[in-house]
mmCIF file of C-alpha atoms in Angstrom:
data_model
loop_
_atom_site.group_PDB
_atom_site.id
_atom_site.type_symbol
_atom_site.label_atom_id
_atom_site.label_comp_id
_atom_site.label_asym_id
_atom_site.label_seq_id
_atom_site.Cartn_x
_atom_site.Cartn_y
_atom_site.Cartn_z
ATOM 1 C CA MET A 1 -26.121 12.888 -51.151
ATOM 2 C CA SER A 2 -28.862 12.242 -48.610
ATOM 3 C CA GLY A 3 -30.654 14.678 -46.379
ATOM 4 C CA ARG A 4 -31.102 18.406 -46.724
ATOM 5 C CA THR A 5 -28.678 21.073 -45.693
ATOM 6 C CA PRO A 6 -30.241 23.460 -43.188
ATOM 7 C CA SER A 7 -30.683 26.985 -44.493
ATOM 8 C CA LEU A 8 -28.784 29.899 -43.031
ATOM 9 C CA THR A 9 -31.763 32.158 -43.717
ATOM 10 C CA PRO A 10 -33.986 32.517 -40.653
ATOM 11 C CA PRO A 11 -37.650 31.580 -41.150
ATOM 12 C CA GLU A 12 -40.210 34.372 -41.323
ATOM 13 C CA ASP A 13 -41.409 33.639 -37.777
ATOM 14 C CA ALA A 14 -37.899 33.950 -36.273
ATOM 15 C CA LYS A 15 -37.534 36.293 -33.321
ATOM 16 C CA ALA A 16 -34.975 38.992 -32.647
ATOM 17 C CA PRO A 17 -32.287 37.740 -30.233
ATOM 18 C CA VAL A 18 -32.553 38.820 -26.600
ATOM 19 C CA ARG A 19 -29.462 39.280 -24.467
ATOM 20 C CA HIS A 20 -29.784 37.316 -21.212
ATOM 21 C CA PRO A 21 -29.986 39.595 -18.135
ATOM 22 C CA ASP A 22 -27.035 37.724 -16.571
ATOM 23 C CA ALA A 23 -24.845 37.981 -19.688
ATOM 24 C CA PRO A 24 -21.424 39.569 -19.226
ATOM 25 C CA ALA A 25 -21.429 43.371 -19.486
ATOM 26 C CA PRO A 26 -20.311 45.040 -22.719
ATOM 27 C CA GLY A 27 -16.515 45.155 -22.823
ATOM 28 C CA GLU A 28 -16.098 42.241 -20.407
ATOM 29 C CA LEU A 29 -13.579 39.587 -21.426
ATOM 30 C CA LEU A 30 -15.388 36.253 -21.818
ATOM 31 C CA GLY A 31 -12.316 34.123 -21.151
ATOM 32 C CA ALA A 32 -11.750 30.564 -22.307
ATOM 33 C CA HIS A 33 -14.773 28.311 -22.210
ATOM 34 C CA TYR A 34 -12.527 25.271 -21.718
ATOM 35 C CA ALA A 35 -8.772 25.160 -21.041
ATOM 36 C CA HIS A 36 -8.172 22.505 -23.718
ATOM 37 C CA CYS A 37 -10.257 24.144 -26.474
ATOM 38 C CA PHE A 38 -8.175 24.660 -29.618
ATOM 39 C CA GLY A 39 -9.957 27.961 -30.259
ATOM 40 C CA CYS A 40 -9.696 29.722 -26.901
ATOM 41 C CA GLY A 41 -8.041 27.409 -24.376
ATOM 42 C CA GLU A 42 -4.915 28.500 -22.592
ATOM 43 C CA ALA A 43 -3.738 24.870 -22.276
ATOM 44 C CA GLN A 44 -3.360 24.444 -26.055
ATOM 45 C CA PRO A 45 0.224 25.378 -26.977
ATOM 46 C CA HIS A 46 -0.587 25.790 -30.697
ATOM 47 C CA GLY A 47 -4.215 26.854 -30.286
ATOM 48 C CA LEU A 48 -5.639 30.180 -31.400
ATOM 49 C CA HIS A 49 -5.846 31.638 -27.872
ATOM 50 C CA LEU A 50 -8.736 33.706 -29.205
ATOM 51 C CA GLU A 51 -9.959 36.360 -26.786
ATOM 52 C CA ALA A 52 -13.594 37.435 -27.000
ATOM 53 C CA ARG A 53 -15.321 40.371 -25.330
ATOM 54 C CA ALA A 54 -19.016 40.985 -24.858
ATOM 55 C CA GLY A 55 -20.382 43.751 -27.055
ATOM 56 C CA GLU A 56 -23.646 45.642 -27.090
ATOM 57 C CA GLY A 57 -26.848 43.685 -27.670
ATOM 58 C CA VAL A 58 -26.105 40.097 -28.683
ATOM 59 C CA ALA A 59 -22.717 40.795 -30.223
ATOM 60 C CA ILE A 60 -19.072 40.174 -29.407
ATOM 61 C CA THR A 61 -15.646 41.196 -30.596
ATOM 62 C CA ALA A 62 -12.638 38.904 -30.640
ATOM 63 C CA GLU A 63 -9.004 38.854 -31.681
ATOM 64 C CA PHE A 64 -6.324 36.345 -32.414
ATOM 65 C CA THR A 65 -2.825 36.620 -33.771
ATOM 66 C CA VAL A 66 -1.913 34.278 -36.625
ATOM 67 C CA LYS A 67 1.260 32.435 -35.569
ATOM 68 C CA PRO A 68 3.639 30.411 -37.755
ATOM 69 C CA GLU A 69 1.933 27.254 -36.391
ATOM 70 C CA HIS A 70 -1.320 28.420 -38.040
ATOM 71 C CA GLN A 71 -0.037 28.709 -41.599
ATOM 72 C CA GLY A 72 -1.104 26.741 -44.633
ATOM 73 C CA ALA A 73 0.593 28.287 -47.651
ATOM 74 C CA PRO A 74 3.997 29.767 -46.750
ATOM 75 C CA GLY A 75 3.476 32.869 -44.627
ATOM 76 C CA LEU A 76 -0.332 32.771 -44.772
ATOM 77 C CA ALA A 77 -2.993 31.550 -42.362
ATOM 78 C CA HIS A 78 -4.507 28.142 -43.142
ATOM 79 C CA GLY A 79 -8.139 28.479 -44.252
ATOM 80 C CA GLY A 80 -9.231 25.860 -41.728
ATOM 81 C CA VAL A 81 -7.657 27.895 -38.928
ATOM 82 C CA LEU A 82 -9.544 30.983 -40.099
ATOM 83 C CA ALA A 83 -12.789 28.969 -40.201
ATOM 84 C CA THR A 84 -12.026 27.777 -36.667
ATOM 85 C CA ALA A 85 -11.567 31.375 -35.507
ATOM 86 C CA LEU A 86 -14.922 32.304 -37.009
ATOM 87 C CA ASP A 87 -16.606 29.241 -35.472
ATOM 88 C CA GLU A 88 -15.121 29.981 -32.039
ATOM 89 C CA THR A 89 -16.221 33.611 -32.219
ATOM 90 C CA LEU A 90 -19.729 32.721 -33.367
ATOM 91 C CA GLY A 91 -20.029 30.014 -30.703
ATOM 92 C CA SER A 92 -19.093 32.503 -27.995
ATOM 93 C CA LEU A 93 -22.235 34.477 -28.826
ATOM 94 C CA ASN A 94 -24.267 31.763 -27.119
ATOM 95 C CA TRP A 95 -22.822 32.872 -23.793
ATOM 96 C CA LEU A 96 -24.740 36.150 -24.213
ATOM 97 C CA LEU A 97 -27.955 34.157 -24.687
ATOM 98 C CA ARG A 98 -26.934 31.827 -21.816
ATOM 99 C CA VAL A 99 -27.688 28.690 -23.811
ATOM 100 C CA ILE A 100 -25.636 25.631 -24.690
ATOM 101 C CA ALA A 101 -25.471 25.339 -28.465
ATOM 102 C CA VAL A 102 -23.399 23.554 -31.090
ATOM 103 C CA THR A 103 -22.482 24.441 -34.642
ATOM 104 C CA GLY A 104 -25.084 23.096 -37.055
ATOM 105 C CA ARG A 105 -23.738 24.800 -40.156
ATOM 106 C CA LEU A 106 -20.928 27.212 -40.900
ATOM 107 C CA GLU A 107 -20.539 28.887 -44.278
ATOM 108 C CA THR A 108 -17.287 30.785 -44.713
ATOM 109 C CA ASP A 109 -16.100 33.242 -47.345
ATOM 110 C CA PHE A 110 -12.364 33.849 -47.702
ATOM 111 C CA VAL A 111 -12.016 37.362 -49.099
ATOM 112 C CA ARG A 112 -8.276 38.061 -48.824
ATOM 113 C CA PRO A 113 -5.141 36.336 -47.507
ATOM 114 C CA VAL A 114 -4.268 36.702 -43.820
ATOM 115 C CA PRO A 115 -0.487 36.810 -43.299
ATOM 116 C CA VAL A 116 1.336 35.207 -40.374
ATOM 117 C CA ASP A 117 1.823 37.683 -37.473
ATOM 118 C CA THR A 118 -1.414 39.467 -38.408
ATOM 119 C CA VAL A 119 -4.025 40.185 -35.747
ATOM 120 C CA LEU A 120 -7.457 39.122 -36.997
ATOM 121 C CA HIS A 121 -10.186 41.390 -35.575
ATOM 122 C CA LEU A 122 -13.555 39.625 -35.436
ATOM 123 C CA ASP A 123 -17.066 40.974 -34.909
ATOM 124 C CA ALA A 124 -20.028 38.636 -34.520
ATOM 125 C CA GLU A 125 -23.724 38.996 -33.781
ATOM 126 C CA VAL A 126 -26.803 36.856 -33.397
ATOM 127 C CA THR A 127 -29.273 37.904 -36.068
ATOM 128 C CA ALA A 128 -32.328 35.754 -35.206
ATOM 129 C CA VAL A 129 -33.610 32.898 -33.059
ATOM 130 C CA ALA A 130 -36.229 30.350 -34.106
ATOM 131 C CA GLY A 131 -36.932 27.714 -31.460
ATOM 132 C CA ARG A 132 -33.629 25.881 -30.856
ATOM 133 C CA LYS A 133 -32.018 27.454 -33.939
ATOM 134 C CA ILE A 134 -29.687 30.430 -33.504
ATOM 135 C CA TYR A 135 -28.689 32.371 -36.634
ATOM 136 C CA CYS A 136 -25.553 34.481 -36.545
ATOM 137 C CA SER A 137 -22.879 36.113 -38.660
ATOM 138 C CA ALA A 138 -19.271 37.251 -38.251
ATOM 139 C CA VAL A 139 -16.647 39.213 -40.090
ATOM 140 C CA GLY A 140 -12.859 39.202 -39.661
ATOM 141 C CA ARG A 141 -10.709 42.204 -40.548
ATOM 142 C CA ILE A 142 -6.971 42.730 -40.829
ATOM 143 C CA GLY A 143 -5.037 45.929 -40.152
ATOM 144 C CA GLY A 144 -7.354 46.968 -37.301
ATOM 145 C CA PRO A 145 -11.016 46.756 -36.278
ATOM 146 C CA GLU A 146 -11.990 48.967 -39.239
ATOM 147 C CA GLY A 147 -9.529 47.380 -41.682
ATOM 148 C CA PRO A 148 -10.346 45.462 -44.843
ATOM 149 C CA VAL A 149 -12.517 42.346 -44.566
ATOM 150 C CA ALA A 150 -10.472 39.146 -44.859
ATOM 151 C CA VAL A 151 -13.054 36.510 -43.870
ATOM 152 C CA ARG A 152 -16.754 36.349 -43.074
ATOM 153 C CA ALA A 153 -19.210 33.664 -42.090
ATOM 154 C CA ASP A 154 -22.852 32.910 -41.504
ATOM 155 C CA ALA A 155 -23.783 30.133 -39.125
ATOM 156 C CA LEU A 156 -26.604 28.167 -37.628
ATOM 157 C CA PHE A 157 -26.200 26.937 -34.058
ATOM 158 C CA ILE A 158 -28.547 24.442 -32.441
ATOM 159 C CA GLU A 159 -29.392 24.638 -28.741
ATOM 160 C CA VAL A 160 -28.678 21.360 -26.944
ATOM 161 C CA LYS A 161 -28.714 20.010 -23.408
ATOM 162 C CA VAL A 162 -25.514 19.133 -21.563
ATOM 163 C CA ASP A 163 -26.353 15.449 -22.219
ATOM 164 C CA HIS A 164 -25.177 16.023 -25.816
ATOM 165 C CA PHE A 165 -21.613 16.287 -24.479
ATOM 166 C CA ILE A 166 -21.969 13.648 -21.773
ATOM 167 C CA ASP A 167 -23.264 11.106 -24.299
ATOM 168 C CA ASN A 168 -20.674 11.895 -26.978
ATOM 169 C CA GLY A 169 -17.526 13.224 -25.250
ATOM 170 C CA ARG A 170 -14.671 11.408 -23.562
ATOM 171 C CA ALA A 171 -15.536 10.617 -19.948
ATOM 172 C CA GLU A 172 -12.304 11.950 -18.414
ATOM 173 C CA GLU A 173 -12.697 15.404 -19.981
ATOM 174 C CA ILE A 174 -16.420 15.559 -19.184
ATOM 175 C CA ASP A 175 -15.715 14.599 -15.554
ATOM 176 C CA ALA A 176 -12.957 17.222 -15.288
ATOM 177 C CA ALA A 177 -15.215 19.955 -16.672
ATOM 178 C CA MET A 178 -18.183 18.910 -14.512
ATOM 179 C CA SER A 179 -16.059 18.888 -11.347
ATOM 180 C CA ASP A 180 -14.643 22.398 -11.880
ATOM 181 C CA PRO A 181 -15.658 24.413 -8.797
ATOM 182 C CA ASP A 182 -15.964 27.613 -10.860
ATOM 183 C CA GLN A 183 -19.637 27.595 -11.916
ATOM 184 C CA ILE A 184 -19.079 29.968 -14.817
ATOM 185 C CA ARG A 185 -16.210 27.926 -16.273
ATOM 186 C CA ARG A 186 -18.191 24.718 -15.724
ATOM 187 C CA ALA A 187 -21.172 26.148 -17.627
ATOM 188 C CA ARG A 188 -19.013 27.624 -20.391
ATOM 189 C CA ALA A 189 -17.134 24.334 -20.945
ATOM 190 C CA PHE A 190 -20.169 23.045 -22.811
ATOM 191 C CA GLU A 191 -20.905 26.112 -24.869
ATOM 192 C CA VAL A 192 -19.585 25.581 -28.402
ATOM 193 C CA ASN A 193 -18.996 23.019 -31.128
ATOM 194 C CA PRO A 194 -20.382 19.543 -31.719
#
C-alpha cells in the first residue's frame, strides 16, 4: 500500500470553525445541492432524498427515510447507503462555511441495524479547520432525534476550486449546473463529494 492515509485528528494549530455571515439561518432547509445527486437530489427516483437544515454554529440536522430500494440484508438498510447519508450530511456542512469542498476521508461506525421504513435522524458539525482541511463528525439516530445511535462518522473534507469539477466531471452536467440561473443552486451544485 503506497501513500499515507490522512488523519481525522485535527492538527494542534487547527482553528475553530466560523459560520459564514451569509450562511442560511438556523432552521432553514438547505435544499438539494444538485437535482441529480443520489444523496439529496429530487431527480433521483431511488436516491435518499435527504433533507438538511441549518443548525446553530457550524452544524446541521438532516433526515432520510430508508426505503425498500435502500436495503442490503432483507429488511435492513445497506451499509453503503448509510455511509452515503453520513457523507451527504457532512458535505452539507460546507454550505455553512460557504466553501466548495470534497470528501477526503470518511470513517464510519455501524452501531446497530437500521430497518427499512425507519427515519434516520442525523446531526453533524464541523469541529475544526486547518488551511484547506475541514474536520467534521456526524451521528445518525433511529426512533427520533434523541433515539439510540445507529451510525456515526468522522470525516475530512478538502476545500477545492470549481475547476476540480470542471476538469473531472462530465461536460453536459457541468454545463447544466453552470447555466442554472439560480445563483444559490449553481453554487451549491459543486459543494460535496469528489
